[in-house]
N, CA, C and O atoms as a DFTB+ gen file, in Angstrom:
572 C
 N C O
     1  1      94.821    -222.357     -82.919
     2  2      93.794    -222.387     -83.940
     3  2      93.911    -221.137     -84.818
     4  3      94.066    -220.025     -84.313
     5  1      93.837    -221.327     -86.095
     6  2      93.917    -220.219     -87.035
     7  2      92.540    -219.555     -87.161
     8  3      91.516    -220.229     -87.272
     9  1      92.543    -218.231     -87.143
    10  2      91.295    -217.489     -87.225
    11  2      90.721    -217.525     -88.638
    12  3      91.440    -217.370     -89.625
    13  1      89.403    -217.733     -88.709
    14  2      88.720    -217.671     -90.003
    15  2      87.551    -216.686     -89.972
    16  3      86.887    -216.460     -90.983
    17  1      87.311    -216.101     -88.788
    18  2      86.238    -215.117     -88.648
    19  2      86.503    -214.269     -87.401
    20  3      87.388    -214.579     -86.603
    21  1      85.733    -213.207     -87.249
    22  2      85.907    -212.302     -86.117
    23  2      85.742    -213.026     -84.782
    24  3      86.498    -212.766     -83.845
    25  1      84.765    -213.928     -84.680
    26  2      84.560    -214.650     -83.419
    27  2      85.796    -215.449     -83.031
    28  3      86.128    -215.534     -81.848
    29  1      86.480    -216.033     -84.007
    30  2      87.730    -216.747     -83.715
    31  2      88.778    -215.791     -83.151
    32  3      89.549    -216.158     -82.265
    33  1      88.800    -214.582     -83.661
    34  2      89.766    -213.578     -83.177
    35  2      89.517    -213.258     -81.708
    36  3      90.460    -213.066     -80.941
    37  1      88.245    -213.202     -81.320
    38  2      87.885    -212.956     -79.918
    39  2      88.281    -214.168     -79.065
    40  3      88.912    -214.016     -78.019
    41  1      87.908    -215.361     -79.516
    42  2      88.183    -216.595     -78.769
    43  2      89.681    -216.790     -78.559
    44  3      90.112    -217.196     -77.480
    45  1      90.475    -216.500     -79.590
    46  2      91.931    -216.708     -79.528
    47  2      92.683    -215.540     -78.892
    48  3      93.913    -215.547     -78.840
    49  1      91.953    -214.549     -78.415
    50  2      92.554    -213.345     -77.825
    51  2      93.431    -212.569     -78.805
    52  3      94.323    -211.827     -78.394
    53  1      93.176    -212.740     -80.092
    54  2      93.838    -211.897     -81.088
    55  2      93.170    -210.531     -81.122
    56  3      93.719    -209.565     -81.653
    57  1      91.978    -210.469     -80.547
    58  2      91.260    -209.218     -80.370
    59  2      90.740    -209.184     -78.941
    60  3      90.152    -210.149     -78.452
    61  1      90.969    -208.062     -78.287
    62  2      90.508    -207.932     -76.906
    63  2      89.710    -206.641     -76.738
    64  3      89.932    -205.656     -77.443
    65  1      88.786    -206.669     -75.796
    66  2      88.011    -205.469     -75.471
    67  2      88.877    -204.533     -74.648
    68  3      89.612    -204.955     -73.755
    69  1      88.771    -203.258     -74.970
    70  2      89.547    -202.246     -74.244
    71  2      88.660    -201.048     -73.941
    72  3      87.564    -200.906     -74.483
    73  1      89.158    -200.204     -73.072
    74  2      88.496    -198.939     -72.768
    75  2      88.874    -197.929     -73.855
    76  3      90.014    -197.908     -74.320
    77  1      87.930    -197.111     -74.246
    78  2      88.169    -196.096     -75.277
    79  2      89.303    -195.163     -74.867
    80  3      89.326    -194.637     -73.754
    81  1      90.241    -194.968     -75.790
    82  2      91.379    -194.068     -75.580
    83  2      91.352    -193.032     -76.702
    84  3      91.954    -193.227     -77.758
    85  1      90.642    -191.925     -76.456
    86  2      90.465    -190.920     -77.513
    87  2      91.772    -190.257     -77.912
    88  3      91.927    -189.850     -79.064
    89  1      92.716    -190.141     -76.986
    90  2      93.999    -189.523     -77.354
    91  2      94.763    -190.416     -78.334
    92  3      95.446    -189.907     -79.223
    93  1      94.657    -191.717     -78.186
    94  2      95.312    -192.622     -79.132
    95  2      94.626    -192.552     -80.496
    96  3      95.289    -192.575     -81.532
    97  1      93.308    -192.467     -80.488
    98  2      92.568    -192.328     -81.752
    99  2      93.021    -191.062     -82.469
   100  3      93.319    -191.096     -83.663
   101  1      93.075    -189.944     -81.744
   102  2      93.522    -188.672     -82.349
   103  2      94.948    -188.782     -82.870
   104  3      95.265    -188.268     -83.943
   105  1      95.802    -189.449     -82.112
   106  2      97.197    -189.618     -82.522
   107  2      97.302    -190.415     -83.818
   108  3      98.074    -190.060     -84.709
   109  1      96.527    -191.491     -83.921
   110  2      96.537    -192.288     -85.154
   111  2      96.066    -191.458     -86.341
   112  3      96.667    -191.504     -87.415
   113  1      95.002    -190.707     -86.149
   114  2      94.465    -189.873     -87.230
   115  2      95.477    -188.808     -87.641
   116  3      95.661    -188.564     -88.833
   117  1      96.131    -188.176     -86.679
   118  2      97.156    -187.168     -86.987
   119  2      98.335    -187.778     -87.732
   120  3      98.870    -187.167     -88.657
   121  1      98.741    -188.975     -87.338
   122  2      99.842    -189.660     -88.022
   123  2      99.480    -189.933     -89.475
   124  3     100.295    -189.741     -90.377
   125  1      98.252    -190.382     -89.689
   126  2      97.786    -190.651     -91.054
   127  2      97.803    -189.371     -91.881
   128  3      98.270    -189.371     -93.020
   129  1      97.296    -188.286     -91.315
   130  2      97.272    -187.012     -92.054
   131  2      98.680    -186.580     -92.449
   132  3      98.916    -186.185     -93.591
   133  1      99.608    -186.656     -91.508
   134  2     100.989    -186.267     -91.796
   135  2     101.640    -187.153     -92.840
   136  3     102.299    -186.662     -93.756
   137  1     101.457    -188.456     -92.702
   138  2     102.050    -189.388     -93.665
   139  2     101.473    -189.156     -95.053
   140  3     102.208    -189.130     -96.040
   141  1     100.149    -188.988     -95.129
   142  2      99.526    -188.816     -96.434
   143  2      99.916    -187.500     -97.096
   144  3     100.045    -187.439     -98.319
   145  1     100.106    -186.444     -96.303
   146  2     100.619    -185.189     -96.868
   147  2     101.982    -185.421     -97.502
   148  3     102.253    -184.946     -98.605
   149  1     102.828    -186.148     -96.804
   150  2     104.158    -186.472     -97.328
   151  2     104.053    -187.327     -98.595
   152  3     104.689    -187.026     -99.606
   153  1     103.255    -188.383     -98.538
   154  2     103.142    -189.288     -99.685
   155  2     102.565    -188.582    -100.905
   156  3     102.987    -188.842    -102.032
   157  1     101.611    -187.698    -100.686
   158  2     100.978    -186.995    -101.803
   159  2     101.936    -186.044    -102.520
   160  3     101.687    -185.656    -103.661
   161  1     103.026    -185.670    -101.859
   162  2     104.025    -184.790    -102.481
   163  2     104.927    -185.543    -103.449
   164  3     105.612    -184.931    -104.269
   165  1     104.928    -186.859    -103.358
   166  2     105.827    -187.675    -104.174
   167  2     105.124    -188.173    -105.426
   168  3     103.989    -188.646    -105.368
   169  1     105.807    -188.063    -106.553
   170  2     105.256    -188.664    -107.760
   171  2     105.593    -190.155    -107.739
   172  3     106.624    -190.569    -107.210
   173  1     104.715    -190.930    -108.316
   174  2     104.905    -192.382    -108.310
   175  2     105.780    -192.773    -109.494
   176  3     105.428    -192.548    -110.652
   177  1     106.925    -193.362    -109.178
   178  2     107.835    -193.862    -110.207
   179  2     108.079    -195.344    -109.967
   180  3     107.727    -195.876    -108.914
   181  1     108.678    -196.001    -110.937
   182  2     108.974    -197.430    -110.778
   183  2     109.892    -197.690    -109.598
   184  3     109.795    -198.734    -108.953
   185  1     110.786    -196.745    -109.308
   186  2     111.750    -196.937    -108.223
   187  2     111.102    -196.859    -106.845
   188  3     111.541    -197.527    -105.909
   189  1     110.053    -196.040    -106.723
   190  2     109.509    -195.820    -105.378
   191  2     108.072    -196.282    -105.161
   192  3     107.542    -196.120    -104.062
   193  1     107.439    -196.843    -106.164
   194  2     106.025    -197.198    -106.050
   195  2     105.754    -198.181    -104.912
   196  3     104.724    -198.079    -104.246
   197  1     106.659    -199.129    -104.680
   198  2     106.449    -200.101    -103.603
   199  2     106.495    -199.435    -102.233
   200  3     105.745    -199.809    -101.332
   201  1     107.376    -198.448    -102.075
   202  2     107.493    -197.750    -100.795
   203  2     106.288    -196.843    -100.554
   204  3     105.817    -196.700     -99.426
   205  1     105.803    -196.240    -101.626
   206  2     104.608    -195.411    -101.514
   207  2     103.410    -196.282    -101.147
   208  3     102.591    -195.899    -100.312
   209  1     103.313    -197.444    -101.768
   210  2     102.241    -198.383    -101.415
   211  2     102.311    -198.750     -99.935
   212  3     101.296    -198.740     -99.239
   213  1     103.512    -199.075     -99.457
   214  2     103.695    -199.410     -98.033
   215  2     103.171    -198.297     -97.136
   216  3     102.506    -198.554     -96.132
   217  1     103.477    -197.070     -97.505
   218  2     103.040    -195.928     -96.708
   219  2     101.531    -195.794     -96.667
   220  3     100.950    -195.588     -95.602
   221  1     100.892    -195.909     -97.828
   222  2      99.435    -195.806     -97.857
   223  2      98.782    -196.977     -97.126
   224  3      97.760    -196.799     -96.463
   225  1      99.359    -198.164     -97.241
   226  2      98.821    -199.313     -96.510
   227  2      98.902    -199.050     -95.004
   228  3      97.966    -199.364     -94.268
   229  1     100.007    -198.481     -94.551
   230  2     100.141    -198.151     -93.125
   231  2      99.051    -197.178     -92.695
   232  3      98.509    -197.296     -91.596
   233  1      98.731    -196.225     -93.548
   234  2      97.667    -195.274     -93.230
   235  2      96.314    -195.971     -93.140
   236  3      95.527    -195.688     -92.237
   237  1      96.045    -196.871     -94.062
   238  2      94.798    -197.645     -94.014
   239  2      94.713    -198.406     -92.698
   240  3      93.693    -198.367     -92.010
   241  1      95.781    -199.087     -92.359
   242  2      95.801    -199.896     -91.144
   243  2      95.593    -199.028     -89.897
   244  3      94.866    -199.419     -88.983
   245  1      96.224    -197.867     -89.860
   246  2      96.068    -196.984     -88.701
   247  2      94.642    -196.453     -88.585
   248  3      94.123    -196.314     -87.477
   249  1      94.008    -196.156     -89.712
   250  2      92.612    -195.724     -89.659
   251  2      91.711    -196.859     -89.177
   252  3      90.774    -196.631     -88.413
   253  1      91.996    -198.068     -89.621
   254  2      91.221    -199.218     -89.147
   255  2      91.422    -199.434     -87.650
   256  3      90.474    -199.761     -86.936
   257  1      92.645    -199.254     -87.177
   258  2      92.891    -199.372     -85.735
   259  2      92.158    -198.268     -84.972
   260  3      91.687    -198.499     -83.858
   261  1      92.058    -197.083     -85.552
   262  2      91.300    -196.002     -84.914
   263  2      89.828    -196.392     -84.786
   264  3      89.206    -196.151     -83.751
   265  1      89.276    -196.990     -85.832
   266  2      87.881    -197.453     -85.788
   267  2      87.717    -198.536     -84.730
   268  3      86.765    -198.514     -83.949
   269  1      88.643    -199.472     -84.709
   270  2      88.588    -200.533     -83.700
   271  2      88.634    -199.949     -82.289
   272  3      87.877    -200.371     -81.415
   273  1      89.516    -198.986     -82.069
   274  2      89.606    -198.339     -80.756
   275  2      88.294    -197.634     -80.400
   276  3      87.819    -197.727     -79.269
   277  1      87.723    -196.937     -81.367
   278  2      86.446    -196.262     -81.128
   279  2      85.346    -197.251     -80.766
   280  3      84.424    -196.925     -80.019
   281  1      85.452    -198.460     -81.303
   282  2      84.469    -199.510     -81.018
   283  2      84.858    -200.377     -79.823
   284  3      84.150    -201.323     -79.480
   285  1      86.000    -200.048     -79.184
   286  2      86.381    -200.735     -77.958
   287  2      87.202    -201.995     -78.129
   288  3      87.123    -202.903     -77.302
   289  1      87.999    -202.065     -79.202
   290  2      88.817    -203.252     -79.445
   291  2      90.266    -202.904     -79.752
   292  3      90.579    -201.849     -80.303
   293  1      91.125    -203.821     -79.378
   294  2      92.525    -203.803     -79.792
   295  2      92.763    -205.131     -80.505
   296  3      92.413    -206.193     -79.989
   297  1      93.358    -205.064     -81.691
   298  2      93.558    -206.258     -82.512
   299  2      95.042    -206.446     -82.763
   300  3      95.762    -205.486     -83.038
   301  1      95.493    -207.691     -82.666
   302  2      96.923    -207.995     -82.748
   303  2      97.427    -208.400     -84.126
   304  3      98.636    -208.551     -84.299
   305  1      96.550    -208.584     -85.117
   306  2      97.046    -208.971     -86.441
   307  2      96.149    -208.408     -87.541
   308  3      94.984    -208.077     -87.321
   309  1      96.730    -208.315     -88.715
   310  2      96.032    -207.706     -89.846
   311  2      94.868    -208.565     -90.322
   312  3      93.877    -208.037     -90.827
   313  1      94.973    -209.866     -90.170
   314  2      93.887    -210.753     -90.604
   315  2      92.627    -210.464     -89.797
   316  3      91.536    -210.356     -90.357
   317  1      92.779    -210.339     -88.483
   318  2      91.614    -210.054     -87.641
   319  2      91.069    -208.654     -87.892
   320  3      89.865    -208.430     -87.767
   321  1      91.927    -207.719     -88.241
   322  2      91.442    -206.389     -88.635
   323  2      90.504    -206.551     -89.832
   324  3      89.423    -205.963     -89.868
   325  1      90.926    -207.346     -90.800
   326  2      90.092    -207.606     -91.975
   327  2      88.782    -208.284     -91.616
   328  3      87.731    -207.933     -92.153
   329  1      88.838    -209.255     -90.710
   330  2      87.610    -209.940     -90.292
   331  2      86.649    -208.976     -89.596
   332  3      85.432    -209.134     -89.699
   333  1      87.179    -207.995     -88.898
   334  2      86.327    -206.983     -88.282
   335  2      85.580    -206.204     -89.365
   336  3      84.378    -205.962     -89.260
   337  1      86.312    -205.823     -90.397
   338  2      85.701    -205.096     -91.517
   339  2      84.606    -205.948     -92.157
   340  3      83.514    -205.458     -92.448
   341  1      84.908    -207.220     -92.370
   342  2      83.963    -208.120     -93.048
   343  2      82.782    -208.511     -92.164
   344  3      81.628    -208.422     -92.584
   345  1      83.077    -208.945     -90.936
   346  2      82.045    -209.575     -90.108
   347  2      81.286    -208.606     -89.205
   348  3      80.100    -208.809     -88.947
   349  1      81.948    -207.561     -88.722
   350  2      81.293    -206.627     -87.799
   351  2      80.795    -205.394     -88.550
   352  3      79.632    -205.011     -88.420
   353  1      81.668    -204.783     -89.326
   354  2      81.267    -203.603     -90.090
   355  2      80.395    -203.992     -91.283
   356  3      79.665    -203.165     -91.830
   357  1      80.482    -205.259     -91.676
   358  2      79.729    -205.804     -92.817
   359  2      80.006    -205.031     -94.108
   360  3      79.098    -204.713     -94.876
   361  1      81.271    -204.745     -94.314
   362  2      81.735    -204.021     -95.506
   363  2      82.496    -205.003     -96.396
   364  3      83.723    -205.085     -96.338
   365  1      81.761    -205.739     -97.214
   366  2      82.368    -206.796     -98.023
   367  2      83.360    -206.253     -99.049
   368  3      84.463    -206.781     -99.190
   369  1      82.972    -205.206     -99.760
   370  2      83.869    -204.626    -100.768
   371  2      85.139    -204.106    -100.106
   372  3      86.246    -204.344    -100.588
   373  1      84.968    -203.400     -99.006
   374  2      86.110    -202.862     -98.286
   375  2      87.018    -203.993     -97.807
   376  3      88.242    -203.889     -97.883
   377  1      86.412    -205.069     -97.315
   378  2      87.200    -206.217     -96.862
   379  2      88.021    -206.804     -98.006
   380  3      89.214    -207.063     -97.846
   381  1      87.391    -207.014     -99.153
   382  2      88.106    -207.613    -100.293
   383  2      89.285    -206.742    -100.723
   384  3      90.366    -207.255    -101.014
   385  1      89.080    -205.447    -100.762
   386  2      90.156    -204.539    -101.164
   387  2      91.259    -204.520    -100.112
   388  3      92.441    -204.588    -100.447
   389  1      90.871    -204.427     -98.835
   390  2      91.870    -204.442     -97.761
   391  2      92.663    -205.745     -97.781
   392  3      93.889    -205.727     -97.673
   393  1      91.975    -206.868     -97.919
   394  2      92.653    -208.161     -97.884
   395  2      93.612    -208.314     -99.063
   396  3      94.690    -208.890     -98.920
   397  1      93.221    -207.800    -100.220
   398  2      94.108    -207.826    -101.385
   399  2      95.362    -206.989    -101.117
   400  3      96.474    -207.414    -101.429
   401  1      95.181    -205.818    -100.547
   402  2      96.330    -204.963    -100.213
   403  2      97.190    -205.603     -99.129
   404  3      98.418    -205.524     -99.180
   405  1      96.551    -206.235     -98.149
   406  2      97.282    -206.923     -97.080
   407  2      98.168    -208.019     -97.664
   408  3      99.329    -208.157     -97.281
   409  1      97.618    -208.790     -98.587
   410  2      98.370    -209.867     -99.226
   411  2      99.567    -209.298    -100.000
   412  3     100.674    -209.828     -99.912
   413  1      99.342    -208.237    -100.743
   414  2     100.424    -207.615    -101.518
   415  2     101.498    -207.049    -100.597
   416  3     102.691    -207.182    -100.871
   417  1     101.079    -206.423     -99.516
   418  2     102.028    -205.867     -98.559
   419  2     102.848    -206.978     -97.902
   420  3     104.054    -206.824     -97.710
   421  1     102.208    -208.088     -97.559
   422  2     102.940    -209.219     -96.975
   423  2     103.970    -209.777     -97.947
   424  3     105.079    -210.121     -97.540
   425  1     103.619    -209.870     -99.222
   426  2     104.575    -210.345    -100.232
   427  2     105.793    -209.442    -100.279
   428  3     106.926    -209.906    -100.405
   429  1     105.546    -208.163    -100.178
   430  2     106.620    -207.174    -100.223
   431  2     107.476    -207.221     -98.959
   432  3     108.703    -207.281     -99.038
   433  1     106.837    -207.194     -97.810
   434  2     107.547    -207.096     -96.530
   435  2     108.194    -208.411     -96.111
   436  3     109.375    -208.441     -95.762
   437  1     107.434    -209.485     -96.145
   438  2     107.920    -210.747     -95.582
   439  2     108.670    -211.628     -96.573
   440  3     109.482    -212.462     -96.174
   441  1     108.400    -211.446     -97.860
   442  2     109.030    -212.310     -98.863
   443  2     109.921    -211.558     -99.834
   444  3     110.538    -212.164    -100.709
   445  1     109.993    -210.246     -99.689
   446  2     110.862    -209.445    -100.535
   447  2     110.454    -209.411    -101.994
   448  3     111.282    -209.144    -102.865
   449  1     109.184    -209.680    -102.272
   450  2     108.699    -209.690    -103.656
   451  2     108.125    -208.322    -103.998
   452  3     107.009    -207.981    -103.606
   453  1     108.910    -207.550    -104.736
   454  2     108.425    -206.237    -105.154
   455  2     107.299    -206.415    -106.165
   456  3     107.303    -207.335    -106.983
   457  1     106.348    -205.515    -106.078
   458  2     105.214    -205.548    -106.988
   459  2     105.598    -204.899    -108.309
   460  3     106.398    -203.964    -108.349
   461  1     105.024    -205.403    -109.374
   462  2     105.221    -204.764    -110.669
   463  2     104.595    -203.378    -110.607
   464  3     103.653    -203.136    -109.852
   465  1     105.138    -202.475    -111.416
   466  2     104.747    -201.071    -111.362
   467  2     103.236    -200.876    -111.416
   468  3     102.673    -200.209    -110.548
   469  1     102.575    -201.437    -112.407
   470  2     101.131    -201.226    -112.568
   471  2     100.340    -201.844    -111.423
   472  3      99.331    -201.284    -110.994
   473  1     100.787    -202.986    -110.928
   474  2     100.120    -203.649    -109.801
   475  2     100.237    -202.777    -108.554
   476  3      99.257    -202.572    -107.836
   477  1     101.433    -202.271    -108.303
   478  2     101.660    -201.427    -107.130
   479  2     100.898    -200.105    -107.254
   480  3     100.327    -199.619    -106.278
   481  1     100.893    -199.538    -108.441
   482  2     100.169    -198.287    -108.667
   483  2      98.671    -198.487    -108.410
   484  3      98.018    -197.631    -107.812
   485  1      98.142    -199.607    -108.860
   486  2      96.742    -199.946    -108.617
   487  2      96.479    -200.138    -107.123
   488  3      95.438    -199.722    -106.613
   489  1      97.421    -200.765    -106.427
   490  2      97.283    -200.972    -104.981
   491  2      97.290    -199.633    -104.242
   492  3      96.572    -199.467    -103.256
   493  1      98.092    -198.685    -104.709
   494  2      98.100    -197.340    -104.120
   495  2      96.714    -196.712    -104.269
   496  3      96.187    -196.135    -103.319
   497  1      96.131    -196.823    -105.451
   498  2      94.797    -196.256    -105.687
   499  2      93.753    -196.925    -104.798
   500  3      92.856    -196.256    -104.285
   501  1      93.865    -198.232    -104.614
   502  2      92.940    -198.942    -103.723
   503  2      93.088    -198.439    -102.289
   504  3      92.094    -198.242    -101.590
   505  1      94.312    -198.235    -101.860
   506  2      94.544    -197.710    -100.508
   507  2      93.956    -196.314    -100.360
   508  3      93.359    -195.997     -99.332
   509  1      94.120    -195.483    -101.376
   510  2      93.561    -194.128    -101.314
   511  2      92.036    -194.179    -101.201
   512  3      91.435    -193.391    -100.470
   513  1      91.420    -195.103    -101.924
   514  2      89.966    -195.271    -101.832
   515  2      89.572    -195.699    -100.417
   516  3      88.636    -195.155     -99.830
   517  1      90.300    -196.681     -99.879
   518  2      90.023    -197.143     -98.518
   519  2      90.158    -196.000     -97.515
   520  3      89.322    -195.851     -96.623
   521  1      91.195    -195.206     -97.661
   522  2      91.425    -194.085     -96.743
   523  2      90.230    -193.134     -96.752
   524  3      89.758    -192.724     -95.691
   525  1      89.740    -192.783     -97.930
   526  2      88.585    -191.882     -98.025
   527  2      87.360    -192.480     -97.339
   528  3      86.666    -191.798     -96.585
   529  1      87.104    -193.747     -97.603
   530  2      85.949    -194.419     -97.002
   531  2      86.079    -194.503     -95.484
   532  3      85.111    -194.271     -94.759
   533  1      87.263    -194.831     -95.011
   534  2      87.486    -194.974     -93.571
   535  2      87.390    -193.632     -92.860
   536  3      86.893    -193.560     -91.736
   537  1      87.858    -192.577     -93.501
   538  2      87.749    -191.240     -92.901
   539  2      86.286    -190.847     -92.701
   540  3      85.943    -190.217     -91.700
   541  1      85.432    -191.213     -93.644
   542  2      83.993    -190.935     -93.508
   543  2      83.424    -191.698     -92.310
   544  3      82.668    -191.140     -91.515
   545  1      83.787    -192.958     -92.190
   546  2      83.297    -193.785     -91.077
   547  2      83.755    -193.211     -89.742
   548  3      82.979    -193.148     -88.789
   549  1      85.005    -192.795     -89.678
   550  2      85.536    -192.227     -88.430
   551  2      84.794    -190.943     -88.068
   552  3      84.436    -190.739     -86.908
   553  1      84.564    -190.079     -89.051
   554  2      83.830    -188.833     -88.782
   555  2      82.444    -189.132     -88.226
   556  3      81.986    -188.465     -87.298
   557  1      81.774    -190.139     -88.793
   558  2      80.442    -190.521     -88.306
   559  2      80.508    -191.033     -86.873
   560  3      79.620    -190.743     -86.071
   561  1      81.543    -191.786     -86.545
   562  2      81.674    -192.350     -85.199
   563  2      82.024    -191.281     -84.167
   564  3      81.592    -191.357     -83.017
   565  1      82.801    -190.294     -84.579
   566  2      83.238    -189.249     -83.650
   567  2      82.115    -188.238     -83.393
   568  3      81.974    -187.732     -82.279
   569  1      81.329    -187.949     -84.414
   570  2      80.254    -186.934     -84.275
   571  2      78.997    -187.502     -83.723
   572  3      78.016    -186.778     -83.551
C-alpha cells in the first residue's frame, strides 16, 4: 500500500518507534554544520548549482531525521518524512516547500534531469529557509 499520510507510514512500517539516540542526533547536526560551511564557501554558478542544491537538500533531510529521532521515530523514505512534517508537526508551509524540493531532487537523482539555473537557485534558497526553521525547532526540542 502506498502511503498518503503519517498513519499509513506507521501501518506500513515505513516509520518505526525507536529509543532516543542523542549521539546520533548530535552527529547529524554536526554533519549538517560541516556540510553547510563547505557549501556556503562556494559561489553558485550554472555548472554547480545542481550539486549545491543536492547538498543543501541533504542537510534539510538530516535535520528532519534529527527531529524524528528526538521524537522517537526512524523513517525509511522521504515521503514519510514529509508526512511527519505535515501531519504531526502540522507545518503546512514547511511541508509544501520540503515536498517541492524532494520532487526536484528526485528528478535530478533518479531521472538525471538537471534543474534550470534559476529553478535550482530558488530551490537552494528554499532549502536554506528550511534549514533555519528546522534549526530553531531542534533547539527548542533539545532545551
